């Protein structure tokens, strides 16, 4: 779908398979080729984020992202230009798929939280919409 037309309906929480060790050695989660609907071209992570800070505050024209709270928790505020929703990520085996054309803000980071981001494209500043007014205009 064209990024101007994507709505909150296209956001997905994806359960990541968890392999629990039978001998009590902890859990292992794995993301494979078919787990998410795009090929990963870039991986980055947010950490040491102060609890009063917020990240994001932009949308992407082409980029798909998959966010995981590897540790701790944080809130993701999502906005398609019409509706808004907030999703709390707090499990290493639960990921949030954010398609292109969705405004996102990340806030309320717990102490020691780590946000892993799998991205469908390499970093490209041209792909960002960083002004909310411009985002609303873009979404028509
Ligand atoms: P930004 O995407 O604005 O971070 P956030 O959405 O988490 O608030 O990026 C912050 C800075 O890091 C900005 O100067 C661009 C740079 N950056 C890269 O160089 N490569 C990357 O892959 C990313 C995500 C950001």
mmCIF file with all atom_site columns, C-alpha atoms and ligand atoms in Angstrom:
data_model
loop_
_atom_site.group_PDB
_atom_site.id
_atom_site.type_symbol
_atom_site.label_atom_id
_atom_site.label_alt_id
_atom_site.label_comp_id
_atom_site.label_asym_id
_atom_site.label_entity_id
_atom_site.label_seq_id
_atom_site.pdbx_PDB_ins_code
_atom_site.Cartn_x
_atom_site.Cartn_y
_atom_site.Cartn_z
_atom_site.occupancy
_atom_site.B_iso_or_equiv
_atom_site.pdbx_formal_charge
_atom_site.auth_seq_id
_atom_site.auth_comp_id
_atom_site.auth_asym_id
_atom_site.auth_atom_id
_atom_site.pdbx_PDB_model_num
ATOM   1   C CA  . UNK A 1 1   ? 0.000  0.000   0.000  1.00 0.00 ? 1   UNK A CA  1
ATOM   2   C CA  . UNK A 1 2   ? 1.111  3.554   -0.689 1.00 0.00 ? 2   UNK A CA  1
ATOM   3   C CA  . UNK A 1 3   ? 2.550  5.172   2.453  1.00 0.00 ? 3   UNK A CA  1
ATOM   4   C CA  . UNK A 1 4   ? 0.131  8.121   2.213  1.00 0.00 ? 4   UNK A CA  1
ATOM   5   C CA  . UNK A 1 5   ? -2.741 5.674   2.654  1.00 0.00 ? 5   UNK A CA  1
ATOM   6   C CA  . UNK A 1 6   ? -1.500 3.424   5.458  1.00 0.00 ? 6   UNK A CA  1
ATOM   7   C CA  . UNK A 1 7   ? -3.615 3.507   8.623  1.00 0.00 ? 7   UNK A CA  1
ATOM   8   C CA  . UNK A 1 8   ? -3.312 2.172   12.167 1.00 0.00 ? 8   UNK A CA  1
ATOM   9   C CA  . UNK A 1 9   ? -5.023 -1.008  10.881 1.00 0.00 ? 9   UNK A CA  1
ATOM   10  C CA  . UNK A 1 10  ? -1.730 -1.994  9.294  1.00 0.00 ? 10  UNK A CA  1
ATOM   11  C CA  . UNK A 1 11  ? 0.148  -2.001  12.594 1.00 0.00 ? 11  UNK A CA  1
ATOM   12  C CA  . UNK A 1 12  ? 0.765  -5.452  14.006 1.00 0.00 ? 12  UNK A CA  1
ATOM   13  C CA  . UNK A 1 13  ? 1.941  -6.994  17.230 1.00 0.00 ? 13  UNK A CA  1
ATOM   14  C CA  . UNK A 1 14  ? 3.906  -10.075 16.265 1.00 0.00 ? 14  UNK A CA  1
ATOM   15  C CA  . UNK A 1 15  ? 4.642  -12.814 18.736 1.00 0.00 ? 15  UNK A CA  1
ATOM   16  C CA  . UNK A 1 16  ? 8.262  -13.934 18.485 1.00 0.00 ? 16  UNK A CA  1
ATOM   17  C CA  . UNK A 1 17  ? 8.743  -17.649 19.135 1.00 0.00 ? 17  UNK A CA  1
ATOM   18  C CA  . UNK A 1 18  ? 10.265 -18.341 22.539 1.00 0.00 ? 18  UNK A CA  1
ATOM   19  C CA  . UNK A 1 19  ? 12.294 -21.446 23.204 1.00 0.00 ? 19  UNK A CA  1
ATOM   20  C CA  . UNK A 1 20  ? 12.223 -22.139 26.926 1.00 0.00 ? 20  UNK A CA  1
ATOM   21  C CA  . UNK A 1 21  ? 15.111 -24.240 28.093 1.00 0.00 ? 21  UNK A CA  1
ATOM   22  C CA  . UNK A 1 22  ? 13.951 -27.448 29.704 1.00 0.00 ? 22  UNK A CA  1
ATOM   23  C CA  . UNK A 1 23  ? 16.832 -27.405 32.172 1.00 0.00 ? 23  UNK A CA  1
ATOM   24  C CA  . UNK A 1 24  ? 16.018 -23.897 33.413 1.00 0.00 ? 24  UNK A CA  1
ATOM   25  C CA  . UNK A 1 25  ? 18.796 -22.141 31.478 1.00 0.00 ? 25  UNK A CA  1
ATOM   26  C CA  . UNK A 1 26  ? 16.491 -19.365 30.336 1.00 0.00 ? 26  UNK A CA  1
ATOM   27  C CA  . UNK A 1 27  ? 14.782 -18.367 27.120 1.00 0.00 ? 27  UNK A CA  1
ATOM   28  C CA  . UNK A 1 28  ? 15.839 -17.911 23.537 1.00 0.00 ? 28  UNK A CA  1
ATOM   29  C CA  . UNK A 1 29  ? 13.784 -16.040 20.938 1.00 0.00 ? 29  UNK A CA  1
ATOM   30  C CA  . UNK A 1 30  ? 14.445 -16.087 17.235 1.00 0.00 ? 30  UNK A CA  1
ATOM   31  C CA  . UNK A 1 31  ? 13.385 -13.935 14.283 1.00 0.00 ? 31  UNK A CA  1
ATOM   32  C CA  . UNK A 1 32  ? 13.771 -15.669 10.954 1.00 0.00 ? 32  UNK A CA  1
ATOM   33  C CA  . UNK A 1 33  ? 13.121 -14.801 7.327  1.00 0.00 ? 33  UNK A CA  1
ATOM   34  C CA  . UNK A 1 34  ? 9.385  -15.410 7.494  1.00 0.00 ? 34  UNK A CA  1
ATOM   35  C CA  . UNK A 1 35  ? 8.779  -13.942 10.967 1.00 0.00 ? 35  UNK A CA  1
ATOM   36  C CA  . UNK A 1 36  ? 8.356  -10.382 9.687  1.00 0.00 ? 36  UNK A CA  1
ATOM   37  C CA  . UNK A 1 37  ? 7.094  -9.129  6.313  1.00 0.00 ? 37  UNK A CA  1
ATOM   38  C CA  . UNK A 1 38  ? 10.344 -7.533  5.133  1.00 0.00 ? 38  UNK A CA  1
ATOM   39  C CA  . UNK A 1 39  ? 14.007 -8.327  4.695  1.00 0.00 ? 39  UNK A CA  1
ATOM   40  C CA  . UNK A 1 40  ? 16.167 -6.684  7.346  1.00 0.00 ? 40  UNK A CA  1
ATOM   41  C CA  . UNK A 1 41  ? 18.748 -4.260  5.956  1.00 0.00 ? 41  UNK A CA  1
ATOM   42  C CA  . UNK A 1 42  ? 19.642 -2.471  9.196  1.00 0.00 ? 42  UNK A CA  1
ATOM   43  C CA  . UNK A 1 43  ? 19.583 -3.070  12.921 1.00 0.00 ? 43  UNK A CA  1
ATOM   44  C CA  . UNK A 1 44  ? 19.909 -0.382  15.581 1.00 0.00 ? 44  UNK A CA  1
ATOM   45  C CA  . UNK A 1 45  ? 19.031 -0.036  19.230 1.00 0.00 ? 45  UNK A CA  1
ATOM   46  C CA  . UNK A 1 46  ? 18.157 2.649   21.728 1.00 0.00 ? 46  UNK A CA  1
ATOM   47  C CA  . UNK A 1 47  ? 19.527 2.398   25.250 1.00 0.00 ? 47  UNK A CA  1
ATOM   48  C CA  . UNK A 1 48  ? 20.382 4.631   28.232 1.00 0.00 ? 48  UNK A CA  1
ATOM   49  C CA  . UNK A 1 49  ? 17.277 6.655   27.365 1.00 0.00 ? 49  UNK A CA  1
ATOM   50  C CA  . UNK A 1 50  ? 16.285 8.883   30.330 1.00 0.00 ? 50  UNK A CA  1
ATOM   51  C CA  . UNK A 1 51  ? 12.727 8.236   31.571 1.00 0.00 ? 51  UNK A CA  1
ATOM   52  C CA  . UNK A 1 52  ? 11.654 11.781  30.717 1.00 0.00 ? 52  UNK A CA  1
ATOM   53  C CA  . UNK A 1 53  ? 13.061 11.686  27.172 1.00 0.00 ? 53  UNK A CA  1
ATOM   54  C CA  . UNK A 1 54  ? 11.194 10.914  24.042 1.00 0.00 ? 54  UNK A CA  1
ATOM   55  C CA  . UNK A 1 55  ? 12.479 9.455   20.793 1.00 0.00 ? 55  UNK A CA  1
ATOM   56  C CA  . UNK A 1 56  ? 11.014 9.176   17.343 1.00 0.00 ? 56  UNK A CA  1
ATOM   57  C CA  . UNK A 1 57  ? 8.751  12.072  16.491 1.00 0.00 ? 57  UNK A CA  1
ATOM   58  C CA  . UNK A 1 58  ? 8.754  11.300  12.795 1.00 0.00 ? 58  UNK A CA  1
ATOM   59  C CA  . UNK A 1 59  ? 7.301  9.144   10.042 1.00 0.00 ? 59  UNK A CA  1
ATOM   60  C CA  . UNK A 1 60  ? 8.900  7.351   7.104  1.00 0.00 ? 60  UNK A CA  1
ATOM   61  C CA  . UNK A 1 61  ? 7.864  7.380   3.468  1.00 0.00 ? 61  UNK A CA  1
ATOM   62  C CA  . UNK A 1 62  ? 9.161  3.910   2.670  1.00 0.00 ? 62  UNK A CA  1
ATOM   63  C CA  . UNK A 1 63  ? 10.642 2.301   5.723  1.00 0.00 ? 63  UNK A CA  1
ATOM   64  C CA  . UNK A 1 64  ? 9.106  -0.590  7.652  1.00 0.00 ? 64  UNK A CA  1
ATOM   65  C CA  . UNK A 1 65  ? 10.324 -1.167  11.182 1.00 0.00 ? 65  UNK A CA  1
ATOM   66  C CA  . UNK A 1 66  ? 9.963  -3.894  13.760 1.00 0.00 ? 66  UNK A CA  1
ATOM   67  C CA  . UNK A 1 67  ? 10.489 -2.800  17.370 1.00 0.00 ? 67  UNK A CA  1
ATOM   68  C CA  . UNK A 1 68  ? 11.224 -5.053  20.317 1.00 0.00 ? 68  UNK A CA  1
ATOM   69  C CA  . UNK A 1 69  ? 11.679 -4.185  23.996 1.00 0.00 ? 69  UNK A CA  1
ATOM   70  C CA  . UNK A 1 70  ? 14.703 -6.425  24.512 1.00 0.00 ? 70  UNK A CA  1
ATOM   71  C CA  . UNK A 1 71  ? 14.796 -5.251  28.098 1.00 0.00 ? 71  UNK A CA  1
ATOM   72  C CA  . UNK A 1 72  ? 12.444 -3.114  30.203 1.00 0.00 ? 72  UNK A CA  1
ATOM   73  C CA  . UNK A 1 73  ? 9.536  -1.254  28.712 1.00 0.00 ? 73  UNK A CA  1
ATOM   74  C CA  . UNK A 1 74  ? 8.501  1.847   26.775 1.00 0.00 ? 74  UNK A CA  1
ATOM   75  C CA  . UNK A 1 75  ? 5.405  3.234   25.074 1.00 0.00 ? 75  UNK A CA  1
ATOM   76  C CA  . UNK A 1 76  ? 5.013  3.727   21.340 1.00 0.00 ? 76  UNK A CA  1
ATOM   77  C CA  . UNK A 1 77  ? 2.487  6.376   20.320 1.00 0.00 ? 77  UNK A CA  1
ATOM   78  C CA  . UNK A 1 78  ? 1.313  5.743   16.768 1.00 0.00 ? 78  UNK A CA  1
ATOM   79  C CA  . UNK A 1 79  ? -0.609 8.144   14.564 1.00 0.00 ? 79  UNK A CA  1
ATOM   80  C CA  . UNK A 1 80  ? -1.892 7.755   11.003 1.00 0.00 ? 80  UNK A CA  1
ATOM   81  C CA  . UNK A 1 81  ? -2.980 11.389  10.673 1.00 0.00 ? 81  UNK A CA  1
ATOM   82  C CA  . UNK A 1 82  ? -6.526 10.618  11.781 1.00 0.00 ? 82  UNK A CA  1
ATOM   83  C CA  . UNK A 1 83  ? -6.302 8.238   14.726 1.00 0.00 ? 83  UNK A CA  1
ATOM   84  C CA  . UNK A 1 84  ? -3.796 7.745   17.527 1.00 0.00 ? 84  UNK A CA  1
ATOM   85  C CA  . UNK A 1 85  ? -3.020 4.726   19.669 1.00 0.00 ? 85  UNK A CA  1
ATOM   86  C CA  . UNK A 1 86  ? -0.436 3.846   22.299 1.00 0.00 ? 86  UNK A CA  1
ATOM   87  C CA  . UNK A 1 87  ? 1.192  0.451   22.541 1.00 0.00 ? 87  UNK A CA  1
ATOM   88  C CA  . UNK A 1 88  ? 3.385  -0.568  25.443 1.00 0.00 ? 88  UNK A CA  1
ATOM   89  C CA  . UNK A 1 89  ? 6.238  -2.887  24.590 1.00 0.00 ? 89  UNK A CA  1
ATOM   90  C CA  . UNK A 1 90  ? 7.534  -4.794  27.590 1.00 0.00 ? 90  UNK A CA  1
ATOM   91  C CA  . UNK A 1 91  ? 8.374  -8.315  26.427 1.00 0.00 ? 91  UNK A CA  1
ATOM   92  C CA  . UNK A 1 92  ? 11.414 -9.559  24.493 1.00 0.00 ? 92  UNK A CA  1
ATOM   93  C CA  . UNK A 1 93  ? 9.181  -12.014 22.629 1.00 0.00 ? 93  UNK A CA  1
ATOM   94  C CA  . UNK A 1 94  ? 6.653  -9.484  21.372 1.00 0.00 ? 94  UNK A CA  1
ATOM   95  C CA  . UNK A 1 95  ? 7.421  -7.092  18.522 1.00 0.00 ? 95  UNK A CA  1
ATOM   96  C CA  . UNK A 1 96  ? 5.619  -4.161  16.947 1.00 0.00 ? 96  UNK A CA  1
ATOM   97  C CA  . UNK A 1 97  ? 5.488  -3.847  13.181 1.00 0.00 ? 97  UNK A CA  1
ATOM   98  C CA  . UNK A 1 98  ? 5.262  -0.219  12.078 1.00 0.00 ? 98  UNK A CA  1
ATOM   99  C CA  . UNK A 1 99  ? 4.607  0.102   8.351  1.00 0.00 ? 99  UNK A CA  1
ATOM   100 C CA  . UNK A 1 100 ? 5.614  3.108   6.292  1.00 0.00 ? 100 UNK A CA  1
ATOM   101 C CA  . UNK A 1 101 ? 3.545  6.286   6.579  1.00 0.00 ? 101 UNK A CA  1
ATOM   102 C CA  . UNK A 1 102 ? 2.879  6.128   10.333 1.00 0.00 ? 102 UNK A CA  1
ATOM   103 C CA  . UNK A 1 103 ? 3.971  8.830   12.786 1.00 0.00 ? 103 UNK A CA  1
ATOM   104 C CA  . UNK A 1 104 ? 5.632  7.362   15.893 1.00 0.00 ? 104 UNK A CA  1
ATOM   105 C CA  . UNK A 1 105 ? 6.854  8.670   19.214 1.00 0.00 ? 105 UNK A CA  1
ATOM   106 C CA  . UNK A 1 106 ? 8.598  6.571   21.861 1.00 0.00 ? 106 UNK A CA  1
ATOM   107 C CA  . UNK A 1 107 ? 8.313  7.583   25.509 1.00 0.00 ? 107 UNK A CA  1
ATOM   108 C CA  . UNK A 1 108 ? 8.200  6.399   29.133 1.00 0.00 ? 108 UNK A CA  1
ATOM   109 C CA  . UNK A 1 109 ? 11.375 4.350   28.858 1.00 0.00 ? 109 UNK A CA  1
ATOM   110 C CA  . UNK A 1 110 ? 11.928 2.301   31.990 1.00 0.00 ? 110 UNK A CA  1
ATOM   111 C CA  . UNK A 1 111 ? 15.352 2.331   33.578 1.00 0.00 ? 111 UNK A CA  1
ATOM   112 C CA  . UNK A 1 112 ? 17.723 0.004   31.720 1.00 0.00 ? 112 UNK A CA  1
ATOM   113 C CA  . UNK A 1 113 ? 15.330 -0.516  28.798 1.00 0.00 ? 113 UNK A CA  1
ATOM   114 C CA  . UNK A 1 114 ? 16.628 -1.418  25.373 1.00 0.00 ? 114 UNK A CA  1
ATOM   115 C CA  . UNK A 1 115 ? 14.638 -0.912  22.162 1.00 0.00 ? 115 UNK A CA  1
ATOM   116 C CA  . UNK A 1 116 ? 15.852 -3.046  19.280 1.00 0.00 ? 116 UNK A CA  1
ATOM   117 C CA  . UNK A 1 117 ? 14.815 -1.872  15.812 1.00 0.00 ? 117 UNK A CA  1
ATOM   118 C CA  . UNK A 1 118 ? 14.922 -4.015  12.690 1.00 0.00 ? 118 UNK A CA  1
ATOM   119 C CA  . UNK A 1 119 ? 14.554 -1.869  9.586  1.00 0.00 ? 119 UNK A CA  1
ATOM   120 C CA  . UNK A 1 120 ? 13.696 -2.649  5.977  1.00 0.00 ? 120 UNK A CA  1
ATOM   121 C CA  . UNK A 1 121 ? 16.080 -0.042  4.502  1.00 0.00 ? 121 UNK A CA  1
ATOM   122 C CA  . UNK A 1 122 ? 19.443 1.496   5.128  1.00 0.00 ? 122 UNK A CA  1
ATOM   123 C CA  . UNK A 1 123 ? 19.555 4.874   6.860  1.00 0.00 ? 123 UNK A CA  1
ATOM   124 C CA  . UNK A 1 124 ? 18.279 7.629   4.576  1.00 0.00 ? 124 UNK A CA  1
ATOM   125 C CA  . UNK A 1 125 ? 17.453 11.070  5.964  1.00 0.00 ? 125 UNK A CA  1
ATOM   126 C CA  . UNK A 1 126 ? 15.415 11.741  2.792  1.00 0.00 ? 126 UNK A CA  1
ATOM   127 C CA  . UNK A 1 127 ? 12.946 9.060   3.873  1.00 0.00 ? 127 UNK A CA  1
ATOM   128 C CA  . UNK A 1 128 ? 12.060 10.902  7.094  1.00 0.00 ? 128 UNK A CA  1
ATOM   129 C CA  . UNK A 1 129 ? 9.127  13.241  7.642  1.00 0.00 ? 129 UNK A CA  1
ATOM   130 C CA  . UNK A 1 130 ? 10.225 15.072  10.783 1.00 0.00 ? 130 UNK A CA  1
ATOM   131 C CA  . UNK A 1 131 ? 7.585  17.791  11.025 1.00 0.00 ? 131 UNK A CA  1
ATOM   132 C CA  . UNK A 1 132 ? 4.115  16.792  12.204 1.00 0.00 ? 132 UNK A CA  1
ATOM   133 C CA  . UNK A 1 133 ? 2.428  19.484  10.087 1.00 0.00 ? 133 UNK A CA  1
ATOM   134 C CA  . UNK A 1 134 ? 4.245  18.161  7.046  1.00 0.00 ? 134 UNK A CA  1
ATOM   135 C CA  . UNK A 1 135 ? 3.123  14.615  7.953  1.00 0.00 ? 135 UNK A CA  1
ATOM   136 C CA  . UNK A 1 136 ? -0.525 15.704  8.090  1.00 0.00 ? 136 UNK A CA  1
ATOM   137 C CA  . UNK A 1 137 ? -0.135 17.407  4.728  1.00 0.00 ? 137 UNK A CA  1
ATOM   138 C CA  . UNK A 1 138 ? 1.535  14.291  3.298  1.00 0.00 ? 138 UNK A CA  1
ATOM   139 C CA  . UNK A 1 139 ? -1.334 12.074  4.510  1.00 0.00 ? 139 UNK A CA  1
ATOM   140 C CA  . UNK A 1 140 ? -3.797 14.469  2.905  1.00 0.00 ? 140 UNK A CA  1
HETATM 141 P P1  . LIG B 2 .   ? 16.576 9.497   14.799 1.00 0.00 ? 1   LIG B P1  1
HETATM 142 O O1  . LIG B 2 .   ? 16.074 8.563   13.756 1.00 0.00 ? 1   LIG B O1  1
HETATM 143 O O2  . LIG B 2 .   ? 16.054 10.890  14.783 1.00 0.00 ? 1   LIG B O2  1
HETATM 144 O O3  . LIG B 2 .   ? 16.347 8.865   16.257 1.00 0.00 ? 1   LIG B O3  1
HETATM 145 P P2  . LIG B 2 .   ? 15.016 8.597   17.088 1.00 0.00 ? 1   LIG B P2  1
HETATM 146 O O4  . LIG B 2 .   ? 13.924 8.368   16.109 1.00 0.00 ? 1   LIG B O4  1
HETATM 147 O O5  . LIG B 2 .   ? 15.321 7.394   17.883 1.00 0.00 ? 1   LIG B O5  1
HETATM 148 O O6  . LIG B 2 .   ? 14.746 9.747   17.991 1.00 0.00 ? 1   LIG B O6  1
HETATM 149 O O7  . LIG B 2 .   ? 18.156 9.499   14.723 1.00 0.00 ? 1   LIG B O7  1
HETATM 150 C C1  . LIG B 2 .   ? 18.969 10.157  15.673 1.00 0.00 ? 1   LIG B C1  1
HETATM 151 C C2  . LIG B 2 .   ? 20.304 10.488  15.011 1.00 0.00 ? 1   LIG B C2  1
HETATM 152 O O8  . LIG B 2 .   ? 20.999 9.302   14.646 1.00 0.00 ? 1   LIG B O8  1
HETATM 153 C C3  . LIG B 2 .   ? 20.128 11.307  13.740 1.00 0.00 ? 1   LIG B C3  1
HETATM 154 O O9  . LIG B 2 .   ? 21.171 12.283  13.718 1.00 0.00 ? 1   LIG B O9  1
HETATM 155 C C4  . LIG B 2 .   ? 20.357 10.322  12.633 1.00 0.00 ? 1   LIG B C4  1
HETATM 156 C C5  . LIG B 2 .   ? 21.261 9.279   13.245 1.00 0.00 ? 1   LIG B C5  1
HETATM 157 N N1  . LIG B 2 .   ? 21.009 7.910   12.727 1.00 0.00 ? 1   LIG B N1  1
HETATM 158 C C6  . LIG B 2 .   ? 21.928 7.316   11.900 1.00 0.00 ? 1   LIG B C6  1
HETATM 159 O O10 . LIG B 2 .   ? 22.972 7.888   11.555 1.00 0.00 ? 1   LIG B O10 1
HETATM 160 N N2  . LIG B 2 .   ? 21.687 6.051   11.437 1.00 0.00 ? 1   LIG B N2  1
HETATM 161 C C7  . LIG B 2 .   ? 20.566 5.377   11.771 1.00 0.00 ? 1   LIG B C7  1
HETATM 162 O O11 . LIG B 2 .   ? 20.359 4.221   11.324 1.00 0.00 ? 1   LIG B O11 1
HETATM 163 C C8  . LIG B 2 .   ? 19.600 6.014   12.625 1.00 0.00 ? 1   LIG B C8  1
HETATM 164 C C9  . LIG B 2 .   ? 18.337 5.325   13.019 1.00 0.00 ? 1   LIG B C9  1
HETATM 165 C C10 . LIG B 2 .   ? 19.865 7.283   13.073 1.00 0.00 ? 1   LIG B C10 1
#
